[in-house]
mmCIF file of C-alpha atoms and ligand atoms in Angstrom:
data_model
loop_
_atom_site.group_PDB
_atom_site.id
_atom_site.type_symbol
_atom_site.label_atom_id
_atom_site.label_comp_id
_atom_site.label_asym_id
_atom_site.label_seq_id
_atom_site.Cartn_x
_atom_site.Cartn_y
_atom_site.Cartn_z
ATOM 1 C CA MET A 25 109.005 -235.775 92.961
ATOM 2 C CA ASN A 26 109.384 -234.545 96.497
ATOM 3 C CA ILE A 27 112.800 -235.821 97.532
ATOM 4 C CA GLU A 28 113.520 -234.927 101.132
ATOM 5 C CA ARG A 29 116.147 -235.646 103.754
ATOM 6 C CA THR A 30 115.448 -236.353 107.409
ATOM 7 C CA LEU A 31 117.592 -236.627 110.516
ATOM 8 C CA ILE A 32 117.243 -239.912 112.361
ATOM 9 C CA LEU A 33 118.873 -240.571 115.734
ATOM 10 C CA VAL A 34 119.202 -243.977 117.311
ATOM 11 C CA LYS A 35 119.011 -242.789 120.911
ATOM 12 C CA PRO A 36 121.290 -244.179 123.667
ATOM 13 C CA ASP A 37 118.670 -246.778 124.689
ATOM 14 C CA GLY A 38 118.584 -248.122 121.144
ATOM 15 C CA VAL A 39 122.364 -248.218 120.802
ATOM 16 C CA ALA A 40 122.815 -249.825 124.257
ATOM 17 C CA ARG A 41 120.270 -252.517 123.408
ATOM 18 C CA GLY A 42 121.975 -253.339 120.129
ATOM 19 C CA LEU A 43 119.111 -252.068 117.977
ATOM 20 C CA THR A 44 121.099 -249.778 115.665
ATOM 21 C CA GLY A 45 121.154 -252.349 112.893
ATOM 22 C CA GLU A 46 117.443 -253.067 113.303
ATOM 23 C CA VAL A 47 116.584 -249.372 112.917
ATOM 24 C CA ILE A 48 118.819 -248.904 109.880
ATOM 25 C CA SER A 49 117.450 -252.105 108.418
ATOM 26 C CA ARG A 50 113.851 -250.876 108.695
ATOM 27 C CA VAL A 51 114.807 -247.587 107.025
ATOM 28 C CA GLU A 52 116.561 -249.397 104.185
ATOM 29 C CA HIS A 53 113.883 -252.080 103.788
ATOM 30 C CA LYS A 54 111.272 -249.348 103.432
ATOM 31 C CA GLY A 55 113.334 -248.152 100.479
ATOM 32 C CA TYR A 56 114.942 -244.997 101.830
ATOM 33 C CA LYS A 57 118.582 -244.300 101.160
ATOM 34 C CA VAL A 58 121.050 -243.730 103.998
ATOM 35 C CA VAL A 59 123.246 -240.857 102.809
ATOM 36 C CA ALA A 60 125.213 -240.075 106.016
ATOM 37 C CA LEU A 61 125.940 -241.982 109.218
ATOM 38 C CA ARG A 62 127.979 -241.380 112.377
ATOM 39 C CA MET A 63 128.219 -242.509 115.989
ATOM 40 C CA LEU A 64 128.880 -239.822 118.565
ATOM 41 C CA GLN A 65 128.722 -238.915 122.211
ATOM 42 C CA ALA A 66 126.493 -235.828 122.267
ATOM 43 C CA ASP A 67 127.215 -232.996 124.699
ATOM 44 C CA ARG A 68 124.767 -230.656 126.410
ATOM 45 C CA ALA A 69 125.318 -227.730 124.023
ATOM 46 C CA LEU A 70 124.586 -229.848 120.958
ATOM 47 C CA LEU A 71 121.460 -231.346 122.538
ATOM 48 C CA LEU A 72 120.068 -227.998 123.706
ATOM 49 C CA LYS A 73 120.426 -226.792 120.119
ATOM 50 C CA HIS A 74 118.779 -229.922 118.757
ATOM 51 C CA TYR A 75 115.887 -229.770 121.260
ATOM 52 C CA ALA A 76 115.489 -225.951 121.204
ATOM 53 C CA GLU A 77 111.748 -226.329 120.520
ATOM 54 C CA HIS A 78 111.341 -228.014 123.932
ATOM 55 C CA GLU A 79 112.872 -225.158 125.944
ATOM 56 C CA GLY A 80 110.872 -224.642 129.146
ATOM 57 C CA LYS A 81 109.264 -228.093 129.123
ATOM 58 C CA PRO A 82 109.639 -230.204 132.297
ATOM 59 C CA PHE A 83 111.088 -233.163 130.415
ATOM 60 C CA LEU A 84 113.880 -231.188 128.717
ATOM 61 C CA GLU A 85 116.514 -231.709 131.438
ATOM 62 C CA PRO A 86 115.818 -235.460 131.834
ATOM 63 C CA LEU A 87 115.770 -235.697 128.034
ATOM 64 C CA VAL A 88 119.191 -234.056 127.715
ATOM 65 C CA GLU A 89 120.618 -236.261 130.519
ATOM 66 C CA PHE A 90 119.233 -239.356 128.810
ATOM 67 C CA MET A 91 120.598 -238.336 125.423
ATOM 68 C CA MET A 92 124.065 -237.833 127.018
ATOM 69 C CA SER A 93 123.945 -241.180 128.837
ATOM 70 C CA GLY A 94 125.742 -243.072 126.075
ATOM 71 C CA PRO A 95 126.669 -242.947 122.426
ATOM 72 C CA LEU A 96 124.015 -242.301 119.819
ATOM 73 C CA VAL A 97 123.944 -242.945 116.104
ATOM 74 C CA ALA A 98 122.909 -240.157 113.748
ATOM 75 C CA LEU A 99 121.917 -240.760 110.170
ATOM 76 C CA VAL A 100 120.434 -238.883 107.293
ATOM 77 C CA ALA A 101 117.912 -240.741 105.165
ATOM 78 C CA GLU A 102 116.717 -239.567 101.792
ATOM 79 C CA GLY A 103 113.678 -240.260 99.641
ATOM 80 C CA ASN A 104 110.295 -239.051 98.528
ATOM 81 C CA ARG A 105 108.333 -237.946 101.627
ATOM 82 C CA VAL A 106 110.924 -239.540 103.923
ATOM 83 C CA ILE A 107 110.125 -237.113 106.771
ATOM 84 C CA GLU A 108 106.542 -238.310 107.076
ATOM 85 C CA GLY A 109 107.533 -241.854 106.143
ATOM 86 C CA PHE A 110 110.082 -242.230 108.924
ATOM 87 C CA ARG A 111 107.698 -240.748 111.506
ATOM 88 C CA LYS A 112 105.236 -243.497 110.502
ATOM 89 C CA LEU A 113 107.953 -246.150 110.777
ATOM 90 C CA ALA A 114 108.897 -244.805 114.243
ATOM 91 C CA GLY A 115 105.361 -244.695 115.625
ATOM 92 C CA VAL A 116 103.991 -242.181 118.139
ATOM 93 C CA THR A 117 106.109 -240.778 120.980
ATOM 94 C CA ASP A 118 104.695 -242.967 123.773
ATOM 95 C CA PRO A 119 105.879 -246.538 123.124
ATOM 96 C CA THR A 120 103.066 -248.023 125.209
ATOM 97 C CA VAL A 121 100.537 -246.885 122.623
ATOM 98 C CA ALA A 122 102.742 -246.862 119.518
ATOM 99 C CA GLU A 123 101.272 -249.315 117.022
ATOM 100 C CA PRO A 124 102.805 -252.779 116.798
ATOM 101 C CA GLY A 125 104.718 -252.842 113.516
ATOM 102 C CA THR A 126 106.443 -249.555 114.309
ATOM 103 C CA ILE A 127 109.936 -249.208 115.772
ATOM 104 C CA ARG A 128 108.635 -247.787 119.043
ATOM 105 C CA GLY A 129 105.628 -250.116 119.151
ATOM 106 C CA ASP A 130 107.721 -253.228 118.569
ATOM 107 C CA LEU A 131 110.937 -252.423 120.407
ATOM 108 C CA ALA A 132 110.215 -250.008 123.272
ATOM 109 C CA ARG A 133 107.981 -249.834 126.322
ATOM 110 C CA ASP A 134 107.400 -247.535 129.312
ATOM 111 C CA GLN A 135 110.371 -247.989 131.657
ATOM 112 C CA GLY A 136 108.882 -245.722 134.339
ATOM 113 C CA THR A 137 111.606 -243.123 133.742
ATOM 114 C CA LYS A 138 111.140 -239.332 133.831
ATOM 115 C CA VAL A 139 111.771 -239.130 130.129
ATOM 116 C CA ILE A 140 110.188 -241.424 127.591
ATOM 117 C CA GLN A 141 112.835 -243.748 126.159
ATOM 118 C CA ASN A 142 111.698 -244.565 122.671
ATOM 119 C CA ILE A 143 114.706 -245.706 120.602
ATOM 120 C CA VAL A 144 114.606 -243.112 117.826
ATOM 121 C CA HIS A 145 114.255 -239.476 116.874
ATOM 122 C CA GLY A 146 112.978 -238.358 113.479
ATOM 123 C CA SER A 147 112.635 -234.814 112.156
ATOM 124 C CA ASP A 148 109.015 -233.623 112.020
ATOM 125 C CA SER A 149 109.100 -231.120 109.120
ATOM 126 C CA VAL A 150 111.286 -229.878 106.277
ATOM 127 C CA GLU A 151 112.357 -226.919 108.433
ATOM 128 C CA SER A 152 113.281 -229.166 111.393
ATOM 129 C CA ALA A 153 115.117 -231.584 109.125
ATOM 130 C CA THR A 154 117.231 -228.839 107.571
ATOM 131 C CA ARG A 155 118.051 -227.358 110.991
ATOM 132 C CA GLU A 156 118.789 -230.724 112.644
ATOM 133 C CA ILE A 157 120.886 -232.129 109.795
ATOM 134 C CA ALA A 158 123.085 -229.011 110.002
ATOM 135 C CA ILE A 159 123.655 -229.670 113.731
ATOM 136 C CA PHE A 160 124.747 -233.289 113.348
ATOM 137 C CA PHE A 161 126.292 -233.115 109.868
ATOM 138 C CA PRO A 162 127.662 -229.590 109.355
ATOM 139 C CA GLU A 163 129.643 -230.885 106.379
ATOM 140 C CA LEU A 164 126.489 -231.756 104.384
HETATM 141 P P1 IDP B 10 108.974 -237.070 119.118
HETATM 142 O O1 IDP B 10 110.329 -237.652 119.433
HETATM 143 O O2 IDP B 10 107.940 -238.154 118.925
HETATM 144 O O3 IDP B 10 108.998 -236.067 117.998
HETATM 145 P P2 IDP B 10 108.754 -234.811 120.947
HETATM 146 O O4 IDP B 10 107.471 -234.253 121.430
HETATM 147 O O5 IDP B 10 109.530 -234.026 119.938
HETATM 148 O O6 IDP B 10 108.490 -236.307 120.442
HETATM 149 O O7 IDP B 10 109.668 -235.024 122.244
HETATM 150 C C1 IDP B 10 111.046 -235.301 122.142
HETATM 151 C C2 IDP B 10 111.375 -236.465 123.058
HETATM 152 O O8 IDP B 10 111.168 -236.074 124.425
HETATM 153 C C3 IDP B 10 110.473 -237.692 122.885
HETATM 154 O O9 IDP B 10 110.894 -238.551 121.846
HETATM 155 C C4 IDP B 10 110.597 -238.354 124.234
HETATM 156 O O10 IDP B 10 111.840 -239.045 124.373
HETATM 157 C C5 IDP B 10 110.617 -237.148 125.167
HETATM 158 N N1 IDP B 10 109.273 -236.736 125.620
HETATM 159 C C6 IDP B 10 108.318 -236.084 124.903
HETATM 160 N N2 IDP B 10 107.224 -235.835 125.615
HETATM 161 C C7 IDP B 10 107.476 -236.310 126.851
HETATM 162 C C8 IDP B 10 106.711 -236.355 128.065
HETATM 163 O O11 IDP B 10 105.559 -235.874 128.147
HETATM 164 N N3 IDP B 10 107.296 -236.955 129.145
HETATM 165 C C9 IDP B 10 108.551 -237.490 129.105
HETATM 166 N N4 IDP B 10 109.302 -237.463 127.980
HETATM 167 C C10 IDP B 10 108.786 -236.899 126.864
HETATM 168 MG MG1 MG B 11 110.051 -234.238 117.976
#
């Protein structure tokens, strides 16, 4: 058994387009368990912490602005190999080339914006998941 937890965010584009339920539904239908859930308006400090790995990259500022542009939904999903499993469900970063069948491939496209708007975030490793879950769910 390799039970993991991952942090999933439904980004402001996903929430604004009414896709929160669709994302949660795909997570649950895959068989992962949602163990925490909240809607919040993220502020700059929280997002700079969350995206610390992207410090210095040209898309960081547009990314932070985008992530502050409306409410987001944060959830923690649990299951065997859920970190890798959710990344597969999400599809690759660029929604134009994300495979059909994935969240990004089915539900997002290039909007011509400075930052790629791609509906969801998912932790990319056990270390990231632990760090990110503590940011959004300090009580866990
Ligand atoms: P990921 O979300 O697939 O893990 P990361 O490389 O961690 O992708 O980037 C975080 C987020 O920053 C992406 O989901 C996307 O919204 C945005 N992003 C990443 N790379 C670029 C880029 O080259 N141009 C514009 N936005 C980007
Ligand atoms: Mg990432």
